[in-house]
Amino acid sequence: MNEYTFPILYGVAAGVLTRLYLLRTDYRQYPTYLHGRTIHIALGAIAAGLGTVAVPAIMEKEFAAITFLALAASQFRDVRNMERNTLNELDQYELVPRGKTYIEGIAIVFEGRNYLVIFVSFLSTLFYLVWDIWAALAASIIGLMTARRFMSGSRLKDIAEVQYVKPHFEGAGLYVDNIYIMNIGLPARREEILRYGMGFILTPKNFNARTTIANLGQRQAILHDVSTALGIYRDSGTPALVPLAKRDLNDGRVGIFILPQVEDVEKAKAVIENVPVLESAIRMPKKRRWKRKGWSGDDA
Amino acid sequence: MTHEKIILAVITMNGGRVAGGAPIFICQTKEEMEQIAANLEAILDGIAHELSEGLLIIVKH
């Protein structure tokens, strides 16, 4: 026992609690089970330890010890790889795959959260050592809230309007509003599709959003989330029953066609509105600064 | 060589209008066409598409 024991214990505990708080199993159903969670809690504990001992190391003028934070960075990059590989493997057996963009998004989040844990632990221990446990408690809570804010990105409803439209057929062509989805040859399949299918139109709120929802990964994420939340009328061997999202080339609207097992339009709409906007799908063409004459900074 | 999309079979009531590499199933009635297409869809894991009246293709996506 020395003067650093309690601050270090406190910092590690604060970090692990942050990780646990950020590691909730929600509708995305990942990570679901004990083993997946164990891995992340263990890594969270390592991250917390690294963040914590950095403070006494600085105070003891052991600056060389700080370099192992660099080691931590490579360690957590591996976390990202691990998540990416696992999810990619699993994705092959999903009825409606997540898609690589969504997987990359999840992997980034796992890596990022470990850095947030380091940050919270570092602050907690620092405040404990400089002031007292109450200051440390305040720092942990503020750190946790900041982490939470950083980690919740925007949702689809922030960038697009969602509107229900009943899908219909024109000949063999399946349409959602005026957006062509696919060609269905068999009358029996068409009946099933009209019976179970739902259509939604996403109208982008601005030009940035138009490019973002056009992203194929973002569209696949929407289909995956709806199919996870509401079930899917589909099996292997029925490739015709497939949820799809197609784009209206004229105005950038996206037509979503889904086959949920729960036939509740309001629920489906709510799920679509709450699909996260994927970091890798976000495009900001409006941020481009036009240098030529006649263009303003903010076009569109 | 791998193909992104490929026509696995053609089902038609008018054999004179199609020819080529994919197996062609010539049927007498629309019902027969639909039945064969439904079976082929399940067996081949492809989707039946209607190109025109009396002409269906099974496509692997």
PDB file of N, CA and C in Angstrom, chain A residues 30 81-95 97-100 103:
ATOM      1  N   TYR A  30     -25.572  -7.264 -30.319  1.00  0.00           N
ATOM      2  CA  TYR A  30     -24.159  -7.553 -30.352  1.00  0.00           C
ATOM      3  C   TYR A  30     -23.442  -6.674 -29.355  1.00  0.00           C
ATOM      4  N   ASN A  81      -9.700  -4.989 -35.447  1.00  0.00           N
ATOM      5  CA  ASN A  81      -9.545  -6.081 -36.406  1.00  0.00           C
ATOM      6  C   ASN A  81     -10.348  -7.295 -35.995  1.00  0.00           C
ATOM      7  N   MET A  82     -10.271  -7.592 -34.697  1.00  0.00           N
ATOM      8  CA  MET A  82     -10.968  -8.769 -34.181  1.00  0.00           C
ATOM      9  C   MET A  82     -12.468  -8.646 -34.431  1.00  0.00           C
ATOM     10  N   GLU A  83     -13.013  -7.484 -34.100  1.00  0.00           N
ATOM     11  CA  GLU A  83     -14.448  -7.274 -34.306  1.00  0.00           C
ATOM     12  C   GLU A  83     -14.822  -7.388 -35.766  1.00  0.00           C
ATOM     13  N   ARG A  84     -13.984  -6.773 -36.603  1.00  0.00           N
ATOM     14  CA  ARG A  84     -14.270  -6.779 -38.033  1.00  0.00           C
ATOM     15  C   ARG A  84     -14.295  -8.209 -38.553  1.00  0.00           C
ATOM     16  N   ASN A  85     -13.269  -8.980 -38.167  1.00  0.00           N
ATOM     17  CA  ASN A  85     -13.198 -10.363 -38.653  1.00  0.00           C
ATOM     18  C   ASN A  85     -14.379 -11.188 -38.171  1.00  0.00           C
ATOM     19  N   THR A  86     -14.672 -11.081 -36.875  1.00  0.00           N
ATOM     20  CA  THR A  86     -15.777 -11.872 -36.321  1.00  0.00           C
ATOM     21  C   THR A  86     -17.071 -11.552 -37.050  1.00  0.00           C
ATOM     22  N   LEU A  87     -17.376 -10.255 -37.149  1.00  0.00           N
ATOM     23  CA  LEU A  87     -18.652  -9.872 -37.745  1.00  0.00           C
ATOM     24  C   LEU A  87     -18.716 -10.229 -39.222  1.00  0.00           C
ATOM     25  N   ASN A  88     -17.576 -10.110 -39.907  1.00  0.00           N
ATOM     26  CA  ASN A  88     -17.566 -10.495 -41.322  1.00  0.00           C
ATOM     27  C   ASN A  88     -17.884 -11.969 -41.493  1.00  0.00           C
ATOM     28  N   GLU A  89     -17.297 -12.781 -40.613  1.00  0.00           N
ATOM     29  CA  GLU A  89     -17.564 -14.223 -40.679  1.00  0.00           C
ATOM     30  C   GLU A  89     -19.038 -14.508 -40.434  1.00  0.00           C
ATOM     31  N   LEU A  90     -19.579 -13.857 -39.403  1.00  0.00           N
ATOM     32  CA  LEU A  90     -20.970 -14.114 -39.037  1.00  0.00           C
ATOM     33  C   LEU A  90     -21.939 -13.608 -40.097  1.00  0.00           C
ATOM     34  N   ASP A  91     -21.526 -12.557 -40.784  1.00  0.00           N
ATOM     35  CA  ASP A  91     -22.418 -11.887 -41.727  1.00  0.00           C
ATOM     36  C   ASP A  91     -22.856 -12.800 -42.877  1.00  0.00           C
ATOM     37  N   GLN A  92     -21.994 -13.785 -43.181  1.00  0.00           N
ATOM     38  CA  GLN A  92     -22.328 -14.684 -44.291  1.00  0.00           C
ATOM     39  C   GLN A  92     -23.569 -15.516 -43.994  1.00  0.00           C
ATOM     40  N   TYR A  93     -23.876 -15.679 -42.707  1.00  0.00           N
ATOM     41  CA  TYR A  93     -25.006 -16.527 -42.348  1.00  0.00           C
ATOM     42  C   TYR A  93     -26.213 -15.740 -41.865  1.00  0.00           C
ATOM     43  N   GLU A  94     -26.212 -14.457 -42.118  1.00  0.00           N
ATOM     44  CA  GLU A  94     -27.377 -13.635 -41.784  1.00  0.00           C
ATOM     45  C   GLU A  94     -28.355 -13.687 -42.954  1.00  0.00           C
ATOM     46  N   LEU A  95     -29.658 -13.724 -42.635  1.00  0.00           N
ATOM     47  CA  LEU A  95     -30.643 -13.683 -43.715  1.00  0.00           C
ATOM     48  C   LEU A  95     -30.596 -12.330 -44.424  1.00  0.00           C
ATOM     49  N   PRO A  97     -27.777  -9.512 -44.422  1.00  0.00           N
ATOM     50  CA  PRO A  97     -26.454  -9.183 -43.871  1.00  0.00           C
ATOM     51  C   PRO A  97     -26.371  -7.742 -43.375  1.00  0.00           C
ATOM     52  N   ARG A  98     -25.444  -7.527 -42.450  1.00  0.00           N
ATOM     53  CA  ARG A  98     -25.224  -6.167 -41.954  1.00  0.00           C
ATOM     54  C   ARG A  98     -24.599  -5.292 -43.025  1.00  0.00           C
ATOM     55  N   GLY A  99     -23.699  -5.871 -43.781  1.00  0.00           N
ATOM     56  CA  GLY A  99     -22.953  -5.091 -44.768  1.00  0.00           C
ATOM     57  C   GLY A  99     -21.653  -4.597 -44.164  1.00  0.00           C
ATOM     58  N   LYS A 100     -20.666  -4.429 -45.033  1.00  0.00           N
ATOM     59  CA  LYS A 100     -19.318  -4.103 -44.558  1.00  0.00           C
ATOM     60  C   LYS A 100     -19.244  -2.726 -43.903  1.00  0.00           C
ATOM     61  N   ILE A 103     -20.443  -3.031 -40.352  1.00  0.00           N
ATOM     62  CA  ILE A 103     -19.459  -3.772 -39.571  1.00  0.00           C
ATOM     63  C   ILE A 103     -18.277  -2.870 -39.227  1.00  0.00           C
TER      64      ILE A 103
END
